[in-house]
Coordinates of N, CA and C in Angstrom, one line a residue:
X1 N 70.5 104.9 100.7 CA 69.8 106.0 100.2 C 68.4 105.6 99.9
X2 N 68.4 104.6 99.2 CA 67.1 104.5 99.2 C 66.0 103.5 100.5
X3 N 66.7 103.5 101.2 CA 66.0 103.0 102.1 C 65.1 104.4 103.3
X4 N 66.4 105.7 102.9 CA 65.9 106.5 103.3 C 64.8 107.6 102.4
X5 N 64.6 107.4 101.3 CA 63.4 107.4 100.4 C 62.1 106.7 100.8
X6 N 62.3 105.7 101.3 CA 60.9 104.7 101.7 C 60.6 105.6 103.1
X7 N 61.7 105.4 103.8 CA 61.2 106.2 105.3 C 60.5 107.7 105.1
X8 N 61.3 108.4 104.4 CA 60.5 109.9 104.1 C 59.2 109.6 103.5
X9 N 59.3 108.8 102.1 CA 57.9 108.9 101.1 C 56.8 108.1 101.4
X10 N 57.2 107.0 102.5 CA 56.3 105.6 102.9 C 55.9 105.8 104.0
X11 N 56.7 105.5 105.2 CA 56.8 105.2 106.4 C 56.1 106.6 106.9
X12 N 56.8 107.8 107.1 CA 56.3 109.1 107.3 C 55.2 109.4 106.9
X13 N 54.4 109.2 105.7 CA 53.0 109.6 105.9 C 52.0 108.7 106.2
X14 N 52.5 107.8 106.7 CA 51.8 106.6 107.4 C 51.4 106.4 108.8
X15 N 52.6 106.8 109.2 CA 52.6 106.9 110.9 C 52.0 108.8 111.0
X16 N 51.9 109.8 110.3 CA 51.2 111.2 110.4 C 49.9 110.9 110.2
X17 N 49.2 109.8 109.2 CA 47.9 109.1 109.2 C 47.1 109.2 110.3
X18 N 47.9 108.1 110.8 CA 47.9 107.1 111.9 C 47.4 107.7 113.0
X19 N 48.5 109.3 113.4 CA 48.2 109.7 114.1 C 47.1 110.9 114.1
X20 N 46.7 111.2 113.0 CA 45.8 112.0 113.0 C 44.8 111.0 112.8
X21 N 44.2 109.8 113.0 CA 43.4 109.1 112.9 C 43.3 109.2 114.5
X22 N 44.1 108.9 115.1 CA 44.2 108.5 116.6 C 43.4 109.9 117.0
X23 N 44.1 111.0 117.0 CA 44.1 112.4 117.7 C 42.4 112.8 117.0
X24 N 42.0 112.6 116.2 CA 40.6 112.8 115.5 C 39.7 111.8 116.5
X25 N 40.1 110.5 116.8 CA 38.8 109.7 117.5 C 39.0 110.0 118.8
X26 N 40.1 110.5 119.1 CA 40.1 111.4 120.8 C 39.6 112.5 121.2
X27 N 39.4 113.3 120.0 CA 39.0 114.9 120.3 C 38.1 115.0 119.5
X28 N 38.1 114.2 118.3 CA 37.0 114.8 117.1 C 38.0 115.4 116.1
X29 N 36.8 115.4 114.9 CA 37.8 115.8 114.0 C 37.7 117.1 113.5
X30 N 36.2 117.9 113.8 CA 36.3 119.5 113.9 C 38.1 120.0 115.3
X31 N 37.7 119.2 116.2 CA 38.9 119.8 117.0 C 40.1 119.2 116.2
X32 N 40.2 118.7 115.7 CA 41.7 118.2 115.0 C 41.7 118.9 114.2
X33 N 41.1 119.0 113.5 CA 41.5 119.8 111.8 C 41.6 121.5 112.7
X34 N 41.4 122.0 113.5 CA 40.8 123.4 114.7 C 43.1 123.5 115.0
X35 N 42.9 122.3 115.6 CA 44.1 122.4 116.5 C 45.4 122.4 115.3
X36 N 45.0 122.0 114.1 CA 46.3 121.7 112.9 C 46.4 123.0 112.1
X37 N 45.0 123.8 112.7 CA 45.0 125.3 111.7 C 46.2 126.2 112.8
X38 N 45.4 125.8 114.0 CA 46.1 126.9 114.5 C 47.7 126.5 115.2
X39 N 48.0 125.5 115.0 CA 49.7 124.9 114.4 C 50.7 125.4 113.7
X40 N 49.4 125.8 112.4 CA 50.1 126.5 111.3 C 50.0 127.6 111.6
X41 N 48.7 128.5 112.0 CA 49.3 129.8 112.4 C 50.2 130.2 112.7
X42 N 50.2 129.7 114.3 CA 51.5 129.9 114.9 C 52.6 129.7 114.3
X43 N 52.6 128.5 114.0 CA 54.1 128.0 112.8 C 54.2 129.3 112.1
X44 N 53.2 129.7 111.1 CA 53.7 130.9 110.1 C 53.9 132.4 111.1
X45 N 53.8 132.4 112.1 CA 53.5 133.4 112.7 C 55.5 133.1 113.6
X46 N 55.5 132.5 114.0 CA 57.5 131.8 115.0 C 58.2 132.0 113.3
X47 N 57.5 131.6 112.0 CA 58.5 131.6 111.0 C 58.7 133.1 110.3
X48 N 58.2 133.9 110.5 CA 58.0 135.2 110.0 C 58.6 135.7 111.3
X49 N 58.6 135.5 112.5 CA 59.6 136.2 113.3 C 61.1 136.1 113.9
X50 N 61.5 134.3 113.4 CA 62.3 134.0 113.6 C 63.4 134.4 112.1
X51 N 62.5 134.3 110.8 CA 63.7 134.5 109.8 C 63.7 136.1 109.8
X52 N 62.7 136.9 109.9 CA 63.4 138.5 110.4 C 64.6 138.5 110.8
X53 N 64.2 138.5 112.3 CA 65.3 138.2 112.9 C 67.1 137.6 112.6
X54 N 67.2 136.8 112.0 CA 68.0 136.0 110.9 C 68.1 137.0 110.1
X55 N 67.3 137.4 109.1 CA 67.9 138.4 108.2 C 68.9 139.7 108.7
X56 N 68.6 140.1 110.2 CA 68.4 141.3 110.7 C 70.3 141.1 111.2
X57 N 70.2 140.0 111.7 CA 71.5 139.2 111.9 C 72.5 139.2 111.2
X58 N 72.0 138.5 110.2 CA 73.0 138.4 108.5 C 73.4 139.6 108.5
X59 N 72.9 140.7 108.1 CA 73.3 142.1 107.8 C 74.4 142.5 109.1
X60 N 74.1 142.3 110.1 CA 74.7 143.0 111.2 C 76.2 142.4 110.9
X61 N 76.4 141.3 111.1 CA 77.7 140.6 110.9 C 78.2 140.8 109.5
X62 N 77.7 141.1 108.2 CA 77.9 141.8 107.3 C 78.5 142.9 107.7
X63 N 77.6 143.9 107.8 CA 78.5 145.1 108.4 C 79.5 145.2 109.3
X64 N 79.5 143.9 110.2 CA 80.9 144.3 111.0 C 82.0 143.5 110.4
X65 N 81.7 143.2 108.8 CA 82.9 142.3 108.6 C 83.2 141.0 108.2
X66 N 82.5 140.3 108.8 CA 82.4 138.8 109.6 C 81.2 137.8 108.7
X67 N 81.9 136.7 108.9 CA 81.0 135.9 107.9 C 80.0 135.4 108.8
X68 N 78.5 135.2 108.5 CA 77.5 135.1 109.0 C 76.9 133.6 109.4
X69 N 77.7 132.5 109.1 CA 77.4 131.0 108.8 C 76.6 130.5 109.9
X70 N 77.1 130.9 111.5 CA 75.5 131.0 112.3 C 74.3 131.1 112.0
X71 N 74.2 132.0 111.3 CA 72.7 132.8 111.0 C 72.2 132.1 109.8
X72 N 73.3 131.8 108.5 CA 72.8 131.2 107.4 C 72.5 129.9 107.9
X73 N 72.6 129.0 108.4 CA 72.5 127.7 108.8 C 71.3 127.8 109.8
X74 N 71.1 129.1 110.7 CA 69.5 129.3 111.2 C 68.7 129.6 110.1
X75 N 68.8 130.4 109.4 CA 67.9 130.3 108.1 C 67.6 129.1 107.6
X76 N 68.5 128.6 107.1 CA 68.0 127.0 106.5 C 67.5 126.1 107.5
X77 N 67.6 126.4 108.7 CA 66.7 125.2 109.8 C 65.4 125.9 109.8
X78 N 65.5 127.1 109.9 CA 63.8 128.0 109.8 C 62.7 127.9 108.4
X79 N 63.8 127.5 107.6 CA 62.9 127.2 106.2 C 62.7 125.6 106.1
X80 N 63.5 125.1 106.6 CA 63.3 123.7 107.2 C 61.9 123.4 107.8
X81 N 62.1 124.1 108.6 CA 61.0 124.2 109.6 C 59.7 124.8 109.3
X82 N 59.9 125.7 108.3 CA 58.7 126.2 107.9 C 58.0 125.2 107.2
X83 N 58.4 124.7 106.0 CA 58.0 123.0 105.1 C 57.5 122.3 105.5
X84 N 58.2 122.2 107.5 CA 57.3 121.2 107.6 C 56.2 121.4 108.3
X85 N 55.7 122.5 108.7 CA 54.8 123.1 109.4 C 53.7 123.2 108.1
X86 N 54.0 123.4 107.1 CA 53.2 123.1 105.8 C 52.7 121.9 105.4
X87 N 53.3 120.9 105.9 CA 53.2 119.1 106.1 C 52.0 119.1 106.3
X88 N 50.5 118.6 106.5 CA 49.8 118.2 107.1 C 50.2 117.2 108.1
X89 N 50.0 117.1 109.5 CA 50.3 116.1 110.5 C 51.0 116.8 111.9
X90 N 50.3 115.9 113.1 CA 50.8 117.0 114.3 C 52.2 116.1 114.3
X91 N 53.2 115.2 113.8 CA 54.8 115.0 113.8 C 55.6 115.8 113.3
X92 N 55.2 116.4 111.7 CA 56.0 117.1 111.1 C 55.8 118.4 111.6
X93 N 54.7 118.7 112.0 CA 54.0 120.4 112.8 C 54.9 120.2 114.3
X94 N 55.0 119.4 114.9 CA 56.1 119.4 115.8 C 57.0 119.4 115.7
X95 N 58.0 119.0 115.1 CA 58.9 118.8 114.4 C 59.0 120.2 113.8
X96 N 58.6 120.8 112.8 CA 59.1 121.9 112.2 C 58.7 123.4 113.6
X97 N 57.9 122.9 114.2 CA 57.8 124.7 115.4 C 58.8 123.7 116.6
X98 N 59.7 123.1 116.4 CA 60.7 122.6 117.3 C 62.0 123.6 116.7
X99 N 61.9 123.1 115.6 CA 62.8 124.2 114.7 C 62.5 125.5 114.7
X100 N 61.7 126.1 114.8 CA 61.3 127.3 114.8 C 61.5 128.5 116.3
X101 N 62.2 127.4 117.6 CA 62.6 127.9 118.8 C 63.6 127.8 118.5
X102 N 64.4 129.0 119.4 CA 66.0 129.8 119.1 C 67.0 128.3 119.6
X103 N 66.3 128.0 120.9 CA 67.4 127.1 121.6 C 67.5 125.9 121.0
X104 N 66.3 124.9 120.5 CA 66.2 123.6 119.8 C 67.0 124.1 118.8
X105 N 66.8 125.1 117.9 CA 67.6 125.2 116.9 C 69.2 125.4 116.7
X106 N 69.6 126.0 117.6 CA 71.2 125.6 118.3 C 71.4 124.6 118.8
X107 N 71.0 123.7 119.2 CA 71.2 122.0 119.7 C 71.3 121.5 118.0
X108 N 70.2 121.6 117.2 CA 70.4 121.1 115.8 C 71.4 121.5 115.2
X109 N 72.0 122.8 115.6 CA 73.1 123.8 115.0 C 74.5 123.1 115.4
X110 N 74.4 122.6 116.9 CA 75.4 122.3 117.0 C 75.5 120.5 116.6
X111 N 74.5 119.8 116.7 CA 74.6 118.3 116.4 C 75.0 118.2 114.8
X112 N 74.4 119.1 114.3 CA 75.2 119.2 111.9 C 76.8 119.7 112.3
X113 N 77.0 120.9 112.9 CA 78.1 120.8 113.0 C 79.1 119.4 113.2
X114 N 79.0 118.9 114.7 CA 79.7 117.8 114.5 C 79.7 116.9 113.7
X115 N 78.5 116.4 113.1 CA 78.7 115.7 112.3 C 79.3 115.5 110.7
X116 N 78.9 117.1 110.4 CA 79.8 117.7 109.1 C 81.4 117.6 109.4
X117 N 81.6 118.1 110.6 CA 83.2 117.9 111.1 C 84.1 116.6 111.2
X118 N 83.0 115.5 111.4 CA 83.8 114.4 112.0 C 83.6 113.4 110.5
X119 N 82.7 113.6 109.4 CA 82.7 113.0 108.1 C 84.1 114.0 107.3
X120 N 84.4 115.4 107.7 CA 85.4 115.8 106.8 C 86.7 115.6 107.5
X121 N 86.9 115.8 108.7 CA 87.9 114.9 109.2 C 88.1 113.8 109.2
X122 N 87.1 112.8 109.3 CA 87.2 111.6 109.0 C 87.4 111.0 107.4
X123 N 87.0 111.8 106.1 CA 87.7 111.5 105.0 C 89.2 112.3 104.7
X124 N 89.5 113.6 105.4 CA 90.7 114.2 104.9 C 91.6 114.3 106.1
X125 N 91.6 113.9 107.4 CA 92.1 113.9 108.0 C 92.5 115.7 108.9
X126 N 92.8 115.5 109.6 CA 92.8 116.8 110.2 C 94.4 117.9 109.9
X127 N 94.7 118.7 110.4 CA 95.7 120.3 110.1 C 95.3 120.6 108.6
X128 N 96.6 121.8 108.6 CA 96.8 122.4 107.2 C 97.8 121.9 106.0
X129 N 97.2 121.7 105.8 CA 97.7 121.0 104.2 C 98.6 121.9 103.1
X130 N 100.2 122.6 103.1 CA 100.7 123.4 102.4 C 100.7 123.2 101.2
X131 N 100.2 123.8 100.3 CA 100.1 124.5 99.0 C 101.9 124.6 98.1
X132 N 102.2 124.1 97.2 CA 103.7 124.2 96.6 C 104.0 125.9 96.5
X133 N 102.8 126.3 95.9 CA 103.2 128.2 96.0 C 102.9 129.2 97.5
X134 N 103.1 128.3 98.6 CA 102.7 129.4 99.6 C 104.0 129.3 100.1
X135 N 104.4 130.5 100.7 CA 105.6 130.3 101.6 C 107.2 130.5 101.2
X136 N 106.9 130.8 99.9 CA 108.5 130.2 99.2 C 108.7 131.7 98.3
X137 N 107.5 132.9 98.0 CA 107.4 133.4 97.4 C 107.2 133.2 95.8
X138 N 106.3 132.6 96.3 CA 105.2 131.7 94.7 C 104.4 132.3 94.5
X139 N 103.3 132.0 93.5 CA 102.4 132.8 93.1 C 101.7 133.0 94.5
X140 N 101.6 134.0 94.6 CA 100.7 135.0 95.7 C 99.5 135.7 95.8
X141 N 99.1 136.4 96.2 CA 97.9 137.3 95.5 C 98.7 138.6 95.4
X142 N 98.1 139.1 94.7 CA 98.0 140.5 94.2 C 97.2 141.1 94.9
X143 N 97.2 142.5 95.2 CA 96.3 143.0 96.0 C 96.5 144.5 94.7
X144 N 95.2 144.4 94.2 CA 94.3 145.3 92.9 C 94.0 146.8 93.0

């Protein structure tokens, strides 16, 4: 854990430096600081369309019923994403409008899935686990 504290708080704004040091003596730094504004535009402009959209979603599957966990988990990669588009640096500005496209964001959607699945499988093992009160006419629910 803490090694991954140094990488986030050390290492990452070292190498975003770095490279904005690089990208400034290649283009200049009126065009660098030019190309990081309009990064973020765009960024705030894919983030305001993508979490509409998301919201617009949530509700729909609301109303038909259905739990939305797709959509909530695109939310949290779009607010993800939005953070880092707020980062100064063209890594984390890449990195967060990567998140901010529908398809990269389902490749991310699907890579947390597995690995959420294969850490709770892998501590609790996999099927259904019976309960002493199901099945036997044990405490059950009530319906109110």
């Amino acid at each position: 854990m803490a090694a991954l504290f140094v990488l986030v708080f050390l290492v990452v704004p070292l190498v975003e430096l770095y490279v904005l040091i690089q990208v400034g003596s290649a283009i200049g730094a009126l065009n660098t600081i030019a190309l990081l504004v309009v990064m973020g535009v765009v960024g705030g402009w894919l983030m305001k369309r993508e979490g509409l959209g998301v919201v617009r979603r949530v509700q729909a599957q609301l109303q038909a019923g259905r739990v939305p966990a797709t959509e909530v988990v695109d939310g949290f990669l779009i607010l993800f994403g939005g953070a880092l588009m707020l980062t100064p640096g063209f890594m984390s500005d890449a990195l967060g409008l990567a998140l901010l496209i529908p398809p990269v964001r389902a490749l991310v959607r699907v890579g947390l899935a597995r690995r959420l699945r294969a850490r709770v499988v892998g501590r609790h093992g996999e099927g259904r686990h019976r309960r002493d009160d199901e099945g036997r006419g044990g405490a059950g629910y009530l319906d109110v």
